[in-house]
Coordinates of C-alpha atoms and ligand atoms in Angstrom, one line a residue:
X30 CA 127.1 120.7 112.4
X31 CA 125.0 121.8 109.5
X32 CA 128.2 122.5 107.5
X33 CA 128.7 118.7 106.8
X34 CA 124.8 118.4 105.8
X35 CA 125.8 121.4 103.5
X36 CA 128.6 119.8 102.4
X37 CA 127.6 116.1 101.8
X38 CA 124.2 117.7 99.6
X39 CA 126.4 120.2 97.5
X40 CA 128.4 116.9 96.5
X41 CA 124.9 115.0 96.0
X42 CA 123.9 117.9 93.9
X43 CA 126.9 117.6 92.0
X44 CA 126.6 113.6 91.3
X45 CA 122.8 115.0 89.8
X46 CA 124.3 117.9 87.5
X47 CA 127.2 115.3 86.1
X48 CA 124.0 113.4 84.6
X49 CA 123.1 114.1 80.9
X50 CA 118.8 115.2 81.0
X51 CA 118.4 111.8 79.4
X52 CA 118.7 110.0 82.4
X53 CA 115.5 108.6 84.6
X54 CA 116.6 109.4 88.4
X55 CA 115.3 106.6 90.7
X56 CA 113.9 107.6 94.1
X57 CA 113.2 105.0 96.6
X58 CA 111.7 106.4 99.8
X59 CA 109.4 105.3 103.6
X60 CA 105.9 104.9 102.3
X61 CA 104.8 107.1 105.6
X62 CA 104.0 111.5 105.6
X63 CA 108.2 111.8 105.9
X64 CA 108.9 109.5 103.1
X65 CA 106.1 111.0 100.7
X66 CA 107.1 114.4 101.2
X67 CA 111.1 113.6 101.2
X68 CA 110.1 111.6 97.5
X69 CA 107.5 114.6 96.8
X70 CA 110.3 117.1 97.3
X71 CA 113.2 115.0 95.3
X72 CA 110.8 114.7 92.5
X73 CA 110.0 118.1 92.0
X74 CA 113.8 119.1 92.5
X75 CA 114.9 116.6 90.0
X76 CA 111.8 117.4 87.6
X77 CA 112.8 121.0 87.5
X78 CA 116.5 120.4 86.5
X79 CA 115.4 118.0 83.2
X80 CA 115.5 114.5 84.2
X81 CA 113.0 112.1 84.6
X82 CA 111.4 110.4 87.9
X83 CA 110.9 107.2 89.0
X84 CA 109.5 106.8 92.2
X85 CA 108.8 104.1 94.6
X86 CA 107.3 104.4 97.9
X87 CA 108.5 101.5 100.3
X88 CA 107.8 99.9 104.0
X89 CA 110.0 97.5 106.0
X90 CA 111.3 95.2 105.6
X91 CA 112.7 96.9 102.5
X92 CA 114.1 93.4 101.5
X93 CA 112.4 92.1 98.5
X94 CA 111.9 95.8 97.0
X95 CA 115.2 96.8 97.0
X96 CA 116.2 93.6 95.3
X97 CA 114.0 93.6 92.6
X98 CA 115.4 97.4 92.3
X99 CA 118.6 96.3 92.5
X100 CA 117.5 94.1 89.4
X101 CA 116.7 97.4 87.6
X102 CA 120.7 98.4 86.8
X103 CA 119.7 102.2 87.4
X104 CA 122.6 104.9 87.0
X105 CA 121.4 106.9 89.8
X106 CA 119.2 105.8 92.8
X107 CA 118.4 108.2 95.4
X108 CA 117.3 106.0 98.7
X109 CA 115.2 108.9 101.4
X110 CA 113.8 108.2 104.7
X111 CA 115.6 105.4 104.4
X112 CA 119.1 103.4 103.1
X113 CA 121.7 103.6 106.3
X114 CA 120.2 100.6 107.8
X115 CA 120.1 98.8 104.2
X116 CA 123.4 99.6 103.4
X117 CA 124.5 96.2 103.3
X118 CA 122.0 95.5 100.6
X119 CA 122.7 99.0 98.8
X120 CA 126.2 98.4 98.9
X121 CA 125.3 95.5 95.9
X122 CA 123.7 98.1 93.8
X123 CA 126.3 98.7 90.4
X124 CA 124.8 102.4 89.7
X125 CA 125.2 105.6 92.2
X126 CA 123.3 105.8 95.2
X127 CA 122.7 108.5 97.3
X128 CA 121.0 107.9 100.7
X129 CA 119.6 110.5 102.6
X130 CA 118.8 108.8 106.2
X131 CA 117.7 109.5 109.5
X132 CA 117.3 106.7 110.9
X133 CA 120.2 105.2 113.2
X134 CA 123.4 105.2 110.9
X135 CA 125.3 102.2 111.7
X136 CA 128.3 102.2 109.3
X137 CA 130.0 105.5 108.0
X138 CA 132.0 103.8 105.6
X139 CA 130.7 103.2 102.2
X140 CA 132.2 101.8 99.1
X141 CA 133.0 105.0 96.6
X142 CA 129.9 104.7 94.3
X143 CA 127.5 105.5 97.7
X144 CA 126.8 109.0 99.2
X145 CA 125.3 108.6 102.5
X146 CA 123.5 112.0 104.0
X147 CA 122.4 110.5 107.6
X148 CA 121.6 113.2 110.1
X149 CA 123.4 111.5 112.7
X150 CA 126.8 111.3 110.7
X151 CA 126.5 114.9 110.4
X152 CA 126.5 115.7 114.1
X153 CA 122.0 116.3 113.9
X154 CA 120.2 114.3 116.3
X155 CA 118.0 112.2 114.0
X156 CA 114.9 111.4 115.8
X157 CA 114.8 115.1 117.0
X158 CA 116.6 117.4 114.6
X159 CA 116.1 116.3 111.0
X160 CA 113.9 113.9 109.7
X161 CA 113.5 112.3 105.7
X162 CA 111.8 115.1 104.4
X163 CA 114.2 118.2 105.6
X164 CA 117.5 116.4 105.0
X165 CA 116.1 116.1 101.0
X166 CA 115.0 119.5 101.3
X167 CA 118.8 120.6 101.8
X168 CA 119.4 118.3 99.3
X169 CA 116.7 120.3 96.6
X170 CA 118.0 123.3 97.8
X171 CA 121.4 122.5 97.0
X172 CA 120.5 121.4 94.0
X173 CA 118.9 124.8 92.6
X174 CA 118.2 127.4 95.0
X175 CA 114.7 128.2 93.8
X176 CA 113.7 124.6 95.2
X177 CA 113.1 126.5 98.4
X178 CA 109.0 127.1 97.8
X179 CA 109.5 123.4 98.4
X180 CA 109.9 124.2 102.4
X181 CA 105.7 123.4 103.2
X182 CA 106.8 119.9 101.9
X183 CA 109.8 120.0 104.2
X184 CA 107.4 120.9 107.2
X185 CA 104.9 118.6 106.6
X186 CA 107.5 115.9 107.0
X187 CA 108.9 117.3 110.1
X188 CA 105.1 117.3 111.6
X189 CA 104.4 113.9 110.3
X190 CA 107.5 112.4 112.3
X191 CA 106.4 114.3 115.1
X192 CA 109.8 116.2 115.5
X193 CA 107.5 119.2 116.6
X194 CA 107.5 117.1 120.0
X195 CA 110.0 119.1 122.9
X196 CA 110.0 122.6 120.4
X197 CA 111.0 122.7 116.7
X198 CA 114.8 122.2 116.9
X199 CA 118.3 121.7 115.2
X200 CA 118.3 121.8 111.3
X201 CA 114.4 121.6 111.7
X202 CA 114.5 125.3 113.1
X203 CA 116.5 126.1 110.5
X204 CA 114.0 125.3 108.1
X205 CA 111.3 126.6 109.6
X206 CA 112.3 130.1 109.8
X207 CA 113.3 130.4 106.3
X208 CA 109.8 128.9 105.3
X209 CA 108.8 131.9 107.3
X210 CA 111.4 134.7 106.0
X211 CA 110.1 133.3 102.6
X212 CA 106.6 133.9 103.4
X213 CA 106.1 130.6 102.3
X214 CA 103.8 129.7 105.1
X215 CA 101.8 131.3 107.9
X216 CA 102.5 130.5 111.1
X217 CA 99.3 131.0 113.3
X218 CA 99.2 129.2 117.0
X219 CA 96.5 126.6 117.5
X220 CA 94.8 123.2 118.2
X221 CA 94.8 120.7 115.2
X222 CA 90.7 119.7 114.7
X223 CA 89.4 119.5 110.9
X224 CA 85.9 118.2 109.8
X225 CA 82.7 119.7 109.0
X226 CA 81.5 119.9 111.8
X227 CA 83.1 120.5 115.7
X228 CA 81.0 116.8 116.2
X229 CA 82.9 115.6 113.2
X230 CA 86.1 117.2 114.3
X231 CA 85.9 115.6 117.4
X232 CA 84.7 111.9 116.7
X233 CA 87.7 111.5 113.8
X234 CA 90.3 113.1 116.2
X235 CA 93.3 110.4 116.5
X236 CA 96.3 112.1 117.2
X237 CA 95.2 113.2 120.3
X238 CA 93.2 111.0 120.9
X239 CA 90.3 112.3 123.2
X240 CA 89.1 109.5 125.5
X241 CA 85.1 109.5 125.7
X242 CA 85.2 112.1 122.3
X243 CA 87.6 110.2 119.7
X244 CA 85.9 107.2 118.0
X245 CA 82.9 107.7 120.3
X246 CA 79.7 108.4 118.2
X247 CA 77.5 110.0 120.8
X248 CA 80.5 111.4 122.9
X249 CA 81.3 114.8 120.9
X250 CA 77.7 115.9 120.6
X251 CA 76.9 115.3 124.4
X252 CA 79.8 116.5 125.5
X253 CA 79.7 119.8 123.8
X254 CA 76.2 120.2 125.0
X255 CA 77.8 120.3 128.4
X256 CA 79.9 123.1 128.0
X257 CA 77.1 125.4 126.2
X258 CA 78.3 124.5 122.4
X259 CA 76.8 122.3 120.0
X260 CA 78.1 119.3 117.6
X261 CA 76.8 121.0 114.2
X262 CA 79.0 124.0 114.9
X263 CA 81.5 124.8 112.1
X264 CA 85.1 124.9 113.3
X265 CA 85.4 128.4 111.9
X266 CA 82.2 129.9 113.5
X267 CA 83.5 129.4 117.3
X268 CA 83.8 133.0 118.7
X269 CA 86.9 133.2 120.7
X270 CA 85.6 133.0 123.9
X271 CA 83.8 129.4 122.4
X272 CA 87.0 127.9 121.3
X273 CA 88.8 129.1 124.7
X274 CA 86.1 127.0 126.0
X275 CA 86.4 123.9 123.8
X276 CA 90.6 123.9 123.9
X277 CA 90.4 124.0 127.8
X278 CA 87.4 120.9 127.9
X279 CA 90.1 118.9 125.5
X280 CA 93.0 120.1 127.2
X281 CA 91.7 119.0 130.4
X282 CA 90.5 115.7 128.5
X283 CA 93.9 114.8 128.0
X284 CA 95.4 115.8 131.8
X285 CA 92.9 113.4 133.2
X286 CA 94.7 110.9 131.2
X287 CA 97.8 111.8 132.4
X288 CA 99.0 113.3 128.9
X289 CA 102.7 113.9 129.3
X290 CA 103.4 117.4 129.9
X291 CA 106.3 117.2 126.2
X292 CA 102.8 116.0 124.8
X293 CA 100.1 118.7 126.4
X294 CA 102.6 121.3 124.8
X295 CA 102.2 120.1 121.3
X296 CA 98.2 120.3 121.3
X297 CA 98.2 123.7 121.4
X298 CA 101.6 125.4 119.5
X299 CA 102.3 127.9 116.8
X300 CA 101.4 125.6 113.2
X301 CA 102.9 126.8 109.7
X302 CA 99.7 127.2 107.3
X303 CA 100.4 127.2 103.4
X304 CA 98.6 126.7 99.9
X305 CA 101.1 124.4 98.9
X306 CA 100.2 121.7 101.7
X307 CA 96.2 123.0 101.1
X308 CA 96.6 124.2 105.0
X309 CA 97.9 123.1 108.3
X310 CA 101.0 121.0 107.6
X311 CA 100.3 118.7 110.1
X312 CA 97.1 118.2 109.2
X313 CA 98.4 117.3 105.8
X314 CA 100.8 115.2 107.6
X315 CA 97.6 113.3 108.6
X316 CA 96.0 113.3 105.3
X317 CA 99.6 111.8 103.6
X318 CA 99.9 108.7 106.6
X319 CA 96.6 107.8 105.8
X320 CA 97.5 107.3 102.1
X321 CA 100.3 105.6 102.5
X322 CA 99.7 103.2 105.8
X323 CA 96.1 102.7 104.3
X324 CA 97.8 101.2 101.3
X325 CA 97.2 104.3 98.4
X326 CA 100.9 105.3 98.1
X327 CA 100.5 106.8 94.9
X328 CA 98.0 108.6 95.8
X329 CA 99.6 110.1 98.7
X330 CA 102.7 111.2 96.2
X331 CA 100.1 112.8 93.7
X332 CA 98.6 115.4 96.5
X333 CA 101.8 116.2 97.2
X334 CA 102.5 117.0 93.6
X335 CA 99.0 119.4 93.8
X336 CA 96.3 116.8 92.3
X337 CA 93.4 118.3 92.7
X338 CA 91.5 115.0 92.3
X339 CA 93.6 113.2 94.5
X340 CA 93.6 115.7 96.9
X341 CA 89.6 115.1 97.5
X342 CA 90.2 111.2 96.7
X343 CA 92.2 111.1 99.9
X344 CA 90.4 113.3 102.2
X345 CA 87.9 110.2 101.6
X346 CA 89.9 107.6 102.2
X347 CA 90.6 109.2 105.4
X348 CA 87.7 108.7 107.0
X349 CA 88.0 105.1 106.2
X350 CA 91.5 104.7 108.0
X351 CA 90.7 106.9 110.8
X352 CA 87.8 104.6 111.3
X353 CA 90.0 101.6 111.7
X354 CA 92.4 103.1 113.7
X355 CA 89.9 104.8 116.2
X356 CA 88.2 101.6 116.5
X357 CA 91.6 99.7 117.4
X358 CA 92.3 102.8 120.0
X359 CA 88.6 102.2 121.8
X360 CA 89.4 98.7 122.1
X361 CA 92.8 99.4 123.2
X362 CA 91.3 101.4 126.0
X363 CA 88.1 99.4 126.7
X364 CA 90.7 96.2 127.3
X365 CA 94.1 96.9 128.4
X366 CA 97.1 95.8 127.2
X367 CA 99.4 92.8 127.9
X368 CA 102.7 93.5 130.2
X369 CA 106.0 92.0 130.8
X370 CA 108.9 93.4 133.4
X371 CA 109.9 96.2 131.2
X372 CA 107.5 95.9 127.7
X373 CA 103.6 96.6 127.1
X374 CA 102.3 94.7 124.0
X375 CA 99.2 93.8 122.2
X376 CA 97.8 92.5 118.8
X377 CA 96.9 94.2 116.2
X378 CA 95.7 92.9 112.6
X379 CA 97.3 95.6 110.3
X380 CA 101.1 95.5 110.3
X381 CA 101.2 99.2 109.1
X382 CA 98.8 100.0 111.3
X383 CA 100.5 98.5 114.8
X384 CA 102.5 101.3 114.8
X385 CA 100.6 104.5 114.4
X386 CA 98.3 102.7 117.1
X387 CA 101.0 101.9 119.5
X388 CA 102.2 105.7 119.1
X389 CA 98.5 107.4 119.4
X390 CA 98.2 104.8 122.9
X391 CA 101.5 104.8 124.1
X392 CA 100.8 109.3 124.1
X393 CA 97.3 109.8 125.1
X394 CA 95.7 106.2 126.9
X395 CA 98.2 104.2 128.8
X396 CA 100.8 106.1 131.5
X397 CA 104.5 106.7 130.0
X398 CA 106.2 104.2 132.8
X399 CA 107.0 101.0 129.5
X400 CA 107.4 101.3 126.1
X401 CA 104.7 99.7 123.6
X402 CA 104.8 97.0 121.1
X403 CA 102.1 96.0 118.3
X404 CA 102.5 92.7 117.0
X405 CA 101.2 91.7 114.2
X406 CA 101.4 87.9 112.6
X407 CA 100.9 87.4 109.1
X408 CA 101.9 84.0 107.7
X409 CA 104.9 83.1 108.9
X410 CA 106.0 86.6 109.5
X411 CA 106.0 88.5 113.0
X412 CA 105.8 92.3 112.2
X413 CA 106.4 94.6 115.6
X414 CA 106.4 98.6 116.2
X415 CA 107.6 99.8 119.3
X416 CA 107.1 103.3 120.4
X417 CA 108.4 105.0 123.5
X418 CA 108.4 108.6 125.1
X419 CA 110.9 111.1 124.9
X420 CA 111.0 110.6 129.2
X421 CA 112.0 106.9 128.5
X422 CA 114.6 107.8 126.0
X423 CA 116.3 110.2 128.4
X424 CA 116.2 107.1 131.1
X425 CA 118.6 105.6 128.5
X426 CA 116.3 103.5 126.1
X427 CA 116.7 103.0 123.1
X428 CA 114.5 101.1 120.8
X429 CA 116.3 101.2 117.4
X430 CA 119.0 99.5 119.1
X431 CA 116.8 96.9 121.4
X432 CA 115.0 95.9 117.9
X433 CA 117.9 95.5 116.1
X434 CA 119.6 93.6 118.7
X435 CA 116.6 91.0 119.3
X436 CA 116.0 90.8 115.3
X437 CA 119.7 89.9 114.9
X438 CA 119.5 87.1 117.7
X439 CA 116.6 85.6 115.4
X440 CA 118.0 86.4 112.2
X441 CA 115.1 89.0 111.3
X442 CA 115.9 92.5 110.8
X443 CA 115.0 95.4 113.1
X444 CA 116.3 99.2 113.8
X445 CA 114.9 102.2 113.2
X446 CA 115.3 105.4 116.1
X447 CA 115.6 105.2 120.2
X448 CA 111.9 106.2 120.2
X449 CA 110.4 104.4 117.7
X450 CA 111.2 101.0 116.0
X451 CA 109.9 98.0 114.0
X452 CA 111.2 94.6 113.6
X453 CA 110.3 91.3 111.4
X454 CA 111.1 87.7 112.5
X455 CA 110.0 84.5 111.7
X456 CA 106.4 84.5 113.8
X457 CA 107.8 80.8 115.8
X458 CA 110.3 82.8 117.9
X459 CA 107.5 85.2 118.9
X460 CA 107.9 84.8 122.5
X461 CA 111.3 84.5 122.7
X462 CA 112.0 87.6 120.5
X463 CA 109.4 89.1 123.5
X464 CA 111.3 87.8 126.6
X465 CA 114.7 89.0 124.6
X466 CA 113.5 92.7 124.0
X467 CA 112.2 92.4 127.5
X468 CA 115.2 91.8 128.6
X469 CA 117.6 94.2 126.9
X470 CA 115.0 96.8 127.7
X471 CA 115.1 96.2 131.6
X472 CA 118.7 96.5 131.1
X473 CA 118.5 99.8 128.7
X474 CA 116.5 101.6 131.7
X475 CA 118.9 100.2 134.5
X476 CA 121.7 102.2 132.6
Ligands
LIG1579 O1 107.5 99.9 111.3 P1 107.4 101.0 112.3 O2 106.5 102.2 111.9 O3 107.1 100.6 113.7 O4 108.9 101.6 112.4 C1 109.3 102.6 113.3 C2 110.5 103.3 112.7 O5 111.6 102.3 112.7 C3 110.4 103.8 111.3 O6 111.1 105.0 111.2 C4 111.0 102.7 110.5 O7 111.6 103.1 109.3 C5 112.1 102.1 111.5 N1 112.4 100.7 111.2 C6 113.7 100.3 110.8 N2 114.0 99.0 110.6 C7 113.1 98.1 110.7 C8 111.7 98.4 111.1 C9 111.5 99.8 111.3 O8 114.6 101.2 110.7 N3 113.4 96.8 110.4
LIG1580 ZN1 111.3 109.7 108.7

């Protein structure tokens, strides 16, 4: 039902035209690749007409941000990635707010001053169909038509939600292959690896994560050896019959793991290459997460804008974050993880981090059979991510509602989508908020 998305954004792009150029447009978006781009592609859509841009880059709980937003008195805030599951605290905003969401909706009714856009209220599956960044997009488009160059943005997004997983669908597709009728990116099919060398490549892979390669430092180089190649090569000096090689060592890397066969399909698929995104999008995707779970959120919203210097400023602090990360996933694998009835679980020390490591393990190092959760205490807060498989979610999980649920029980606040969630409680009901998202969770996959 894209006709309501096109309806709902020609009345957002209305509420924008209304506004004399004098007025500063507030964005609020998620602080990860879908909420940078979603902001990115608001700001240049807003930019273009005029007005100016006030953007701020958020992470759950959204609690004390949106109140000391709230405190600003904007005319116009524009919530993406992000607003259905705050509407409660949206709802006490005195300016206009348009949310643009596509994360479980839970109420459609709004008071008159709030436009919500949520995927799922417009007949789009959320999690697989839509994400942040392409609901905006429609948004921009609608807005001025020439916003479409914006589409790289748009597919970055999609990649960095990983709605590329089960084949590009829904209003997804539909963005895609005008990106393509455009000739606004080229679509080429291949394996994502990036680095100076194939060693390089291989040793700061995370997402898939190669056991014995990713994280490992004398891994790559031995292991290319093996199969006749060597570490120092240069990605783009692999004859074909060297990189047929290399994808079926990797691809075989993964099987051994028991990779999920929705996953395996994803290593190797067609990938949408454009300036705009300085390449691969997902690879940009990559580069965008980094910024903004590594705690440079700013930074990640100025590449998108096409800063040179932040461009190379972040391909730096990549390496740093990817270090981290890749050194939580070899422990991960080294020393198991923790297990109830229904739940896997460990500890991690980064609460942005939990989840990205959660979804990298829960993919490529433990089997599919239990969802994962990352808990992370800090002060008297518990911070969790959950992530699940799409095989889990067709048993009849779902997360978003498990989290909320549990949260609620221990008056924290939890939601997000049926394959991957987050929650915060007070850290002292820790093991009861476990043995109550146990619990709904056997009872999810019972049906
Ligand atoms: O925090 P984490 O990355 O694990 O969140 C997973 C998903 O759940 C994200 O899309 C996030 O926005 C959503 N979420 C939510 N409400 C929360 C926590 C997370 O909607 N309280
Ligand atoms: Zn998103």
């Amino acid at each position: 039902m894209a006709e309501q998305l096109r309806k709902l954004s020609t009345q957002a792009a209305a509420i924008i035209h209304s506004l004399p150029q004098t007025t500063c447009i507030r964005v609020i978006s998620h602080y990860d690749a879908d909420g940078i781009t979603a902001a990115a592609i608001l700001f240049q859509a807003l930019y273009r007409e005029g007005y100016d841009v006030h953007v701020s880059l958020m992470r759950n709980p959204f609690t004390k941000g949106l109140e000391r937003v709230r405190q600003e008195e904007n005319e116009v805030v524009i919530f993406a990635d992000m607003g259905s599951g705050q509407l409660n605290m949206i709802e006490q905003f005195s300016g206009t707010s348009i949310i643009i969401d596509h994360h479980q909706a839970l109420t459609q009714k709004t008071s008159k001053n709030i436009l919500q856009i949520n995927a799922h209220l417009c007949g789009i599956n959320g999690s697989y169909e839509a994400c942040g960044s392409s609901l905006s997009f429609a948004v921009a488009k609608s807005i001025n038509t020439q916003n479409i160059d914006l589409a790289p943005l748009a597919l970055a997004g999609i990649a960095g939600d990983k709605q590329y997983i089960g084949g590009i669908r829904g209003y997804n597709k539909t963005v895609v292959d005008e990106a393509v009728q455009h000739n606004l990116v080229t679509k080429k099919i291949g394996i994502k690896l990036y680095g100076d060398s194939l060693e390089d490549a291989l040793y700061y892979a995370a997402d898939p994560y190669y056991s014995g390669l990713s994280g490992n430092k004398q891994g790559p180089s031995d292991t290319m050896q093996r199969i006749g190649l060597s570490g120092n090569m240069q990605l783009d000096d692999l004859s074909t019959e060297q990189q047929r090689t290399l994808h079926s060592w990797l691809l075989l890397t993964l099987i051994k793991k028991d990779c999920q066969h929705n996953i395996l399909d994803t290593v190797i698929r067609p990938r949408y290459w454009s300036d705009t995104v300085h390449g691969e999008t997902e690879r940009f995707a990559d580069l965008l997460d980094a910024c903004g779970k590594g705690g440079k959120r700013g930074l990640g919203l100025r590449v998108c804008l096409g800063d040179g210097d932040a461009f190379k400023e972040a391909l730096q602090h990549e390496q740093e974050y990817k270090t981290k990360i890749l050194q939580s996933l070899v422990a991960l694998e080294k020393e198991g993880v923790e297990e109830k009835k229904s739940i896997r679980y460990f500890y991690a020390t980064d609460s942005s981090l939990g989840g990205v490591i959660g979804g990298i393990a829960m993919n490529y190092i433990l089997d599919g059979e239990k969802p994962l959760f990352s808990l992370v205490r800090s002060d008297d807060e518990l911070h969790v991510s959950s992530r699940a498989t799409q095989h889990l979610v067709q048993k009849g999980l779902d997360l978003g509602v498990a989290m909320k649920e549990a949260a609620t029980v221990f008056e924290g606040h939890g939601g997000g989508h049926a394959i991957a969630a987050g929650a915060t409680i007070n850290v002292h009901h820790e093991e009861a908020f476990l043995g109550q998202v146990d619990t709904i969770i056997a009872k999810q996959l019972k049906g």
